[in-house]
Coordinates of C-alpha atoms and ligand atoms in Angstrom, one line a residue:
M880 CA 36.5 -48.0 -46.0
A881 CA 39.0 -49.4 -48.6
G882 CA 42.8 -49.7 -48.3
R883 CA 45.2 -52.0 -46.7
L884 CA 46.8 -52.5 -43.3
L885 CA 50.6 -52.5 -44.1
A886 CA 53.6 -53.1 -41.9
V887 CA 57.3 -52.4 -42.0
S888 CA 60.1 -52.2 -39.4
D889 CA 63.8 -51.6 -39.0
L890 CA 64.0 -48.8 -41.6
H891 CA 67.3 -47.7 -40.1
V892 CA 67.2 -44.4 -42.0
G893 CA 70.7 -43.5 -41.0
Y894 CA 71.8 -45.4 -44.1
P895 CA 71.1 -43.2 -47.2
D896 CA 69.7 -46.1 -49.2
N897 CA 67.3 -46.9 -46.4
R898 CA 66.3 -43.2 -46.1
A899 CA 65.5 -43.1 -49.8
Y900 CA 63.3 -46.2 -49.3
A901 CA 61.5 -44.6 -46.4
D902 CA 61.1 -41.3 -48.2
A903 CA 59.5 -43.2 -51.2
L904 CA 57.0 -45.1 -49.1
S905 CA 53.5 -44.0 -50.1
P906 CA 50.0 -45.4 -50.0
A907 CA 48.5 -47.1 -53.1
D908 CA 45.1 -46.2 -51.7
P909 CA 44.2 -43.1 -49.6
G910 CA 42.8 -45.5 -46.9
D911 CA 46.1 -47.3 -46.4
W912 CA 47.4 -47.5 -42.8
L913 CA 51.1 -48.1 -42.1
I914 CA 52.5 -49.9 -39.0
V915 CA 56.1 -49.0 -38.2
A916 CA 57.4 -51.6 -35.7
G917 CA 60.5 -49.9 -34.4
D918 CA 64.1 -49.1 -35.4
V919 CA 63.2 -46.2 -37.6
G920 CA 66.7 -44.8 -36.8
E921 CA 69.2 -43.8 -34.2
T922 CA 68.7 -40.1 -33.7
F923 CA 65.7 -38.2 -32.4
A924 CA 65.6 -35.9 -35.4
D925 CA 65.8 -38.8 -38.0
V926 CA 63.0 -40.7 -36.3
G927 CA 60.9 -37.5 -36.0
F928 CA 61.3 -36.4 -39.6
V929 CA 60.5 -39.8 -41.0
L930 CA 57.5 -40.5 -38.7
A931 CA 56.1 -37.0 -39.4
S932 CA 56.4 -37.3 -43.1
L933 CA 54.9 -40.8 -43.2
A934 CA 52.0 -39.5 -41.1
N935 CA 51.5 -36.9 -43.8
R936 CA 51.2 -39.5 -46.5
F937 CA 49.3 -42.4 -44.9
A938 CA 45.8 -42.3 -43.5
K939 CA 47.2 -43.6 -40.2
V940 CA 50.7 -44.4 -38.9
I941 CA 51.1 -46.7 -35.9
W942 CA 54.5 -46.8 -34.2
T943 CA 56.2 -48.6 -31.4
P944 CA 59.8 -48.1 -30.4
G945 CA 62.7 -50.4 -31.1
N946 CA 66.0 -50.5 -29.3
H947 CA 67.6 -48.1 -31.8
E948 CA 65.1 -45.3 -31.0
L949 CA 66.0 -45.7 -27.4
W950 CA 69.8 -45.4 -27.9
T951 CA 71.4 -42.2 -26.6
L952 CA 74.3 -41.5 -28.9
P953 CA 76.9 -38.8 -28.1
S954 CA 76.2 -37.2 -31.4
D955 CA 72.5 -36.8 -30.8
Q956 CA 71.3 -33.3 -30.2
V957 CA 68.6 -34.8 -27.9
P958 CA 70.6 -36.3 -25.1
L959 CA 67.6 -37.8 -23.2
R960 CA 67.9 -41.3 -21.8
G961 CA 65.5 -44.1 -21.0
V962 CA 61.9 -43.2 -20.0
A963 CA 62.5 -39.5 -20.7
R964 CA 63.6 -40.3 -24.2
Y965 CA 60.5 -42.6 -24.8
E966 CA 58.3 -39.8 -23.5
A967 CA 59.9 -37.3 -25.9
Y968 CA 59.0 -39.6 -28.7
L969 CA 55.4 -39.8 -27.4
K970 CA 55.3 -36.0 -27.5
L971 CA 56.6 -36.0 -31.1
C972 CA 54.0 -38.6 -32.2
R973 CA 51.2 -36.7 -30.6
R974 CA 52.2 -33.6 -32.4
F975 CA 52.1 -35.3 -35.8
G976 CA 49.2 -37.7 -35.2
V977 CA 51.2 -40.9 -35.0
I978 CA 49.6 -43.6 -32.8
T979 CA 51.9 -45.0 -30.0
P980 CA 51.6 -47.8 -27.4
E981 CA 50.2 -45.2 -25.0
D982 CA 47.2 -44.2 -27.1
E983 CA 43.8 -45.8 -27.4
Y984 CA 44.3 -48.7 -29.7
P985 CA 42.8 -47.9 -33.2
V986 CA 40.3 -50.2 -34.9
W987 CA 41.0 -51.1 -38.5
D988 CA 37.6 -51.0 -40.3
G989 CA 38.9 -51.7 -43.8
P990 CA 39.0 -55.1 -45.6
G991 CA 39.5 -57.9 -43.0
G992 CA 38.2 -55.7 -40.2
P993 CA 37.1 -54.6 -37.7
V994 CA 40.3 -55.5 -36.0
T995 CA 42.0 -53.7 -33.1
V996 CA 45.6 -52.7 -33.9
A997 CA 47.6 -52.8 -30.6
P998 CA 51.2 -51.4 -30.7
V999 CA 53.0 -52.7 -27.6
F1000 CA 56.4 -51.7 -26.1
T1001 CA 57.8 -54.7 -24.3
L1002 CA 61.6 -54.4 -24.4
Y1003 CA 63.7 -57.4 -23.2
D1004 CA 65.0 -58.9 -20.0
Y1005 CA 67.7 -61.4 -21.2
S1006 CA 65.4 -64.4 -20.6
F1007 CA 65.7 -65.5 -24.2
A1008 CA 69.1 -66.9 -23.3
A1009 CA 70.0 -69.5 -25.8
D1010 CA 70.5 -73.0 -24.6
G1011 CA 74.0 -73.4 -23.4
T1012 CA 74.3 -69.9 -22.0
A1013 CA 74.5 -71.2 -18.5
A1014 CA 77.1 -73.8 -19.6
A1015 CA 79.1 -71.1 -21.3
S1016 CA 79.1 -69.0 -18.2
A1017 CA 80.1 -72.0 -16.1
A1018 CA 83.1 -72.6 -18.3
D1019 CA 84.3 -69.0 -17.7
P1020 CA 85.2 -68.8 -13.9
V1021 CA 85.3 -65.0 -13.9
A1022 CA 81.8 -64.9 -15.5
S1023 CA 80.5 -67.5 -13.0
V1024 CA 81.7 -65.4 -10.0
L1025 CA 80.3 -62.2 -11.7
A1026 CA 77.0 -64.0 -12.3
A1027 CA 76.8 -65.1 -8.6
I1028 CA 77.5 -61.6 -7.3
D1029 CA 75.0 -60.2 -9.8
G1030 CA 72.4 -62.8 -8.8
T1031 CA 72.7 -61.4 -5.3
V1032 CA 72.9 -57.7 -5.9
G1033 CA 71.8 -57.1 -9.5
D1034 CA 70.9 -58.3 -12.8
S1035 CA 72.0 -62.0 -13.2
G1036 CA 70.4 -62.5 -16.5
R1037 CA 72.3 -59.7 -18.1
S1038 CA 75.6 -60.8 -16.6
A1039 CA 75.1 -64.4 -17.9
A1040 CA 74.1 -63.0 -21.3
L1041 CA 77.1 -60.8 -21.5
A1042 CA 79.5 -63.6 -20.5
A1043 CA 78.0 -65.8 -23.3
A1044 CA 78.3 -63.0 -25.8
R1045 CA 81.9 -62.5 -24.9
Q1046 CA 82.6 -66.2 -25.3
A1047 CA 80.9 -66.1 -28.7
G1048 CA 83.0 -63.1 -29.7
I1049 CA 80.1 -60.8 -30.3
K1050 CA 79.3 -57.3 -28.9
P1051 CA 75.6 -56.7 -28.1
V1052 CA 74.9 -53.3 -29.7
D1053 CA 72.6 -52.0 -27.0
E1054 CA 75.1 -52.2 -24.2
G1055 CA 76.3 -48.7 -23.4
R1056 CA 73.8 -47.1 -25.7
L1057 CA 70.3 -48.1 -24.5
H1058 CA 69.7 -46.7 -21.0
A1059 CA 66.7 -47.5 -18.8
D1060 CA 66.8 -44.5 -16.5
P1061 CA 65.2 -44.2 -14.0
Y1062 CA 64.9 -48.0 -13.9
P1063 CA 68.1 -49.9 -12.8
S1064 CA 68.1 -52.0 -16.0
P1065 CA 66.2 -52.7 -19.2
A1066 CA 64.9 -55.9 -17.5
A1067 CA 63.2 -53.8 -14.7
W1068 CA 61.7 -51.5 -17.3
C1069 CA 60.6 -54.5 -19.3
Q1070 CA 58.8 -56.0 -16.3
D1071 CA 56.8 -52.8 -15.7
R1072 CA 55.9 -52.6 -19.4
I1073 CA 54.6 -56.2 -19.4
G1074 CA 52.3 -55.7 -16.5
A1075 CA 50.8 -52.5 -17.8
T1076 CA 50.4 -53.9 -21.3
E1077 CA 48.7 -57.1 -20.1
K1078 CA 46.0 -55.0 -18.4
R1079 CA 45.4 -53.1 -21.6
L1080 CA 45.3 -56.2 -23.8
A1081 CA 42.9 -57.9 -21.5
A1082 CA 40.4 -55.0 -21.9
V1083 CA 40.3 -55.4 -25.7
D1084 CA 37.2 -57.0 -27.3
G1085 CA 37.4 -58.8 -30.6
P1086 CA 40.4 -59.7 -32.8
L1087 CA 43.8 -58.1 -32.5
I1088 CA 46.8 -57.3 -34.6
L1089 CA 49.6 -57.2 -32.0
V1090 CA 52.5 -55.1 -33.0
S1091 CA 55.9 -55.1 -31.2
H1092 CA 59.5 -54.5 -32.1
W1093 CA 60.8 -57.6 -30.3
P1094 CA 59.3 -61.1 -31.1
L1095 CA 56.7 -62.3 -28.6
L1096 CA 58.2 -65.8 -28.8
R1097 CA 61.7 -67.1 -28.5
E1098 CA 61.2 -69.5 -31.4
P1099 CA 62.0 -67.0 -34.2
T1100 CA 65.4 -66.3 -32.6
A1101 CA 66.5 -69.8 -33.5
A1102 CA 67.1 -68.4 -37.0
L1103 CA 69.7 -65.9 -35.7
R1104 CA 73.2 -66.5 -37.0
H1105 CA 74.6 -65.7 -33.5
Q1106 CA 72.5 -67.3 -30.8
A1107 CA 74.3 -65.2 -28.2
F1108 CA 72.3 -62.2 -29.4
A1109 CA 69.0 -63.8 -28.3
P1110 CA 68.9 -62.4 -24.8
W1111 CA 68.6 -58.9 -26.3
C1112 CA 65.6 -60.0 -28.5
G1113 CA 62.6 -60.2 -26.1
T1114 CA 61.2 -61.7 -23.0
T1115 CA 59.7 -65.0 -22.1
L1116 CA 57.0 -63.0 -20.3
T1117 CA 55.2 -62.5 -23.6
A1118 CA 55.3 -66.2 -24.7
G1119 CA 51.6 -66.8 -24.1
W1120 CA 50.2 -63.6 -25.5
H1121 CA 49.4 -64.8 -29.0
T1122 CA 47.1 -67.5 -27.6
R1123 CA 45.8 -65.8 -24.5
Y1124 CA 44.5 -62.8 -26.4
P1125 CA 42.5 -63.1 -29.7
V1126 CA 45.5 -62.3 -31.9
R1127 CA 44.8 -62.5 -35.6
A1128 CA 48.5 -61.7 -36.5
A1129 CA 51.6 -60.8 -34.5
V1130 CA 53.8 -58.2 -36.3
Y1131 CA 57.4 -57.7 -35.2
G1132 CA 60.9 -56.9 -36.5
H1133 CA 64.3 -56.6 -34.8
L1134 CA 65.7 -59.9 -36.1
H1135 CA 66.3 -58.6 -39.7
I1136 CA 65.0 -61.9 -40.9
P1137 CA 61.8 -61.0 -42.9
R1138 CA 59.4 -63.9 -43.2
T1139 CA 56.0 -65.3 -42.3
T1140 CA 55.7 -68.1 -39.7
Q1141 CA 52.9 -69.8 -37.8
H1142 CA 52.9 -70.5 -34.1
D1143 CA 50.0 -72.3 -32.5
G1144 CA 47.9 -71.4 -35.6
V1145 CA 48.7 -67.7 -35.3
R1146 CA 50.4 -65.8 -38.1
F1147 CA 53.6 -64.1 -37.2
E1148 CA 55.0 -61.5 -39.6
E1149 CA 58.6 -60.3 -39.3
V1150 CA 58.5 -57.2 -41.4
S1151 CA 62.0 -55.7 -41.2
V1152 CA 63.9 -53.9 -43.9
G1153 CA 67.3 -54.2 -42.2
Y1154 CA 70.6 -52.8 -43.2
P1155 CA 71.6 -52.3 -46.9
R1156 CA 74.1 -55.1 -46.7
E1157 CA 71.3 -57.4 -45.6
W1158 CA 68.6 -56.5 -48.1
Q1159 CA 71.1 -56.1 -51.0
H1160 CA 71.9 -59.8 -50.3
R1161 CA 68.3 -60.6 -51.2
G1162 CA 67.6 -58.3 -54.0
T1163 CA 68.1 -54.9 -55.6
A1164 CA 65.7 -53.1 -53.3
P1165 CA 63.9 -53.8 -50.0
P1166 CA 60.5 -55.4 -50.5
P1167 CA 57.4 -53.1 -50.1
P1168 CA 55.7 -53.1 -46.7
R1169 CA 54.0 -56.4 -45.8
V1170 CA 50.2 -56.5 -46.3
I1171 CA 48.7 -57.6 -43.0
L1172 CA 45.0 -57.1 -44.0
G1173 CA 43.3 -56.2 -47.2
G1174 CA 44.8 -56.1 -50.7
Ligands
FE2_1311 FE1 66.9 -53.2 -36.4

């Protein structure tokens, strides 16, 4: 088998320029696979059309959700929330032959293979709190009391993260949009996802390409302009995955900081396209999908 294993994320096709980019993505070789690591768009229909048409063009499309797919916007004709929304995407993907985190992990047999490609859906639990979050919360007496109450009855990590975000003057975009129903919080959903995913990863033989929307490690979030966003960017529960499992490369997005880094000798590929204002800053068009293997 020839071809390349390619990866892209954060297509955000609600922006016309990004939609044109997604519509123009096509394989150079009929054997090319495309990893789509979340944040295709914000509405169910947008995500569905784009994934279905990519599946029509590429030999295989592998998708995992980002936070934006999980938003429930008032304007969306599909008003599903939380797990029900995720399950509706699974149904859509099954219909059009797109591989999801719930499917058997496919094995790339092309150049650089055989390698198992594992899309994982991990979410976040506010544990990526930047250094100083606790101090910021302590400096705000209302936030401190809220955090104390929350630590007793609810979600203290979220409360502290929100207090730090408020102090930094930023508004986390998921709040009020991403719902975790029937879980009480994204953190509770995240915890369940981590447990189930670890069992599946432990059963994989041989090398892995691990694909998630959120970075497995906190380190890449150090490059964020606003550190107060970090709690919405992943979970410390995945910190050891790249060394515990035989990971050849970890593919992720979410940060909108496309680059290649090494952590403990493992290649990490942030493959986001990002918003037009972001990629226009770097060039006249978004770069082509990243080559993970082959080519
Ligand atoms: Fe994004």
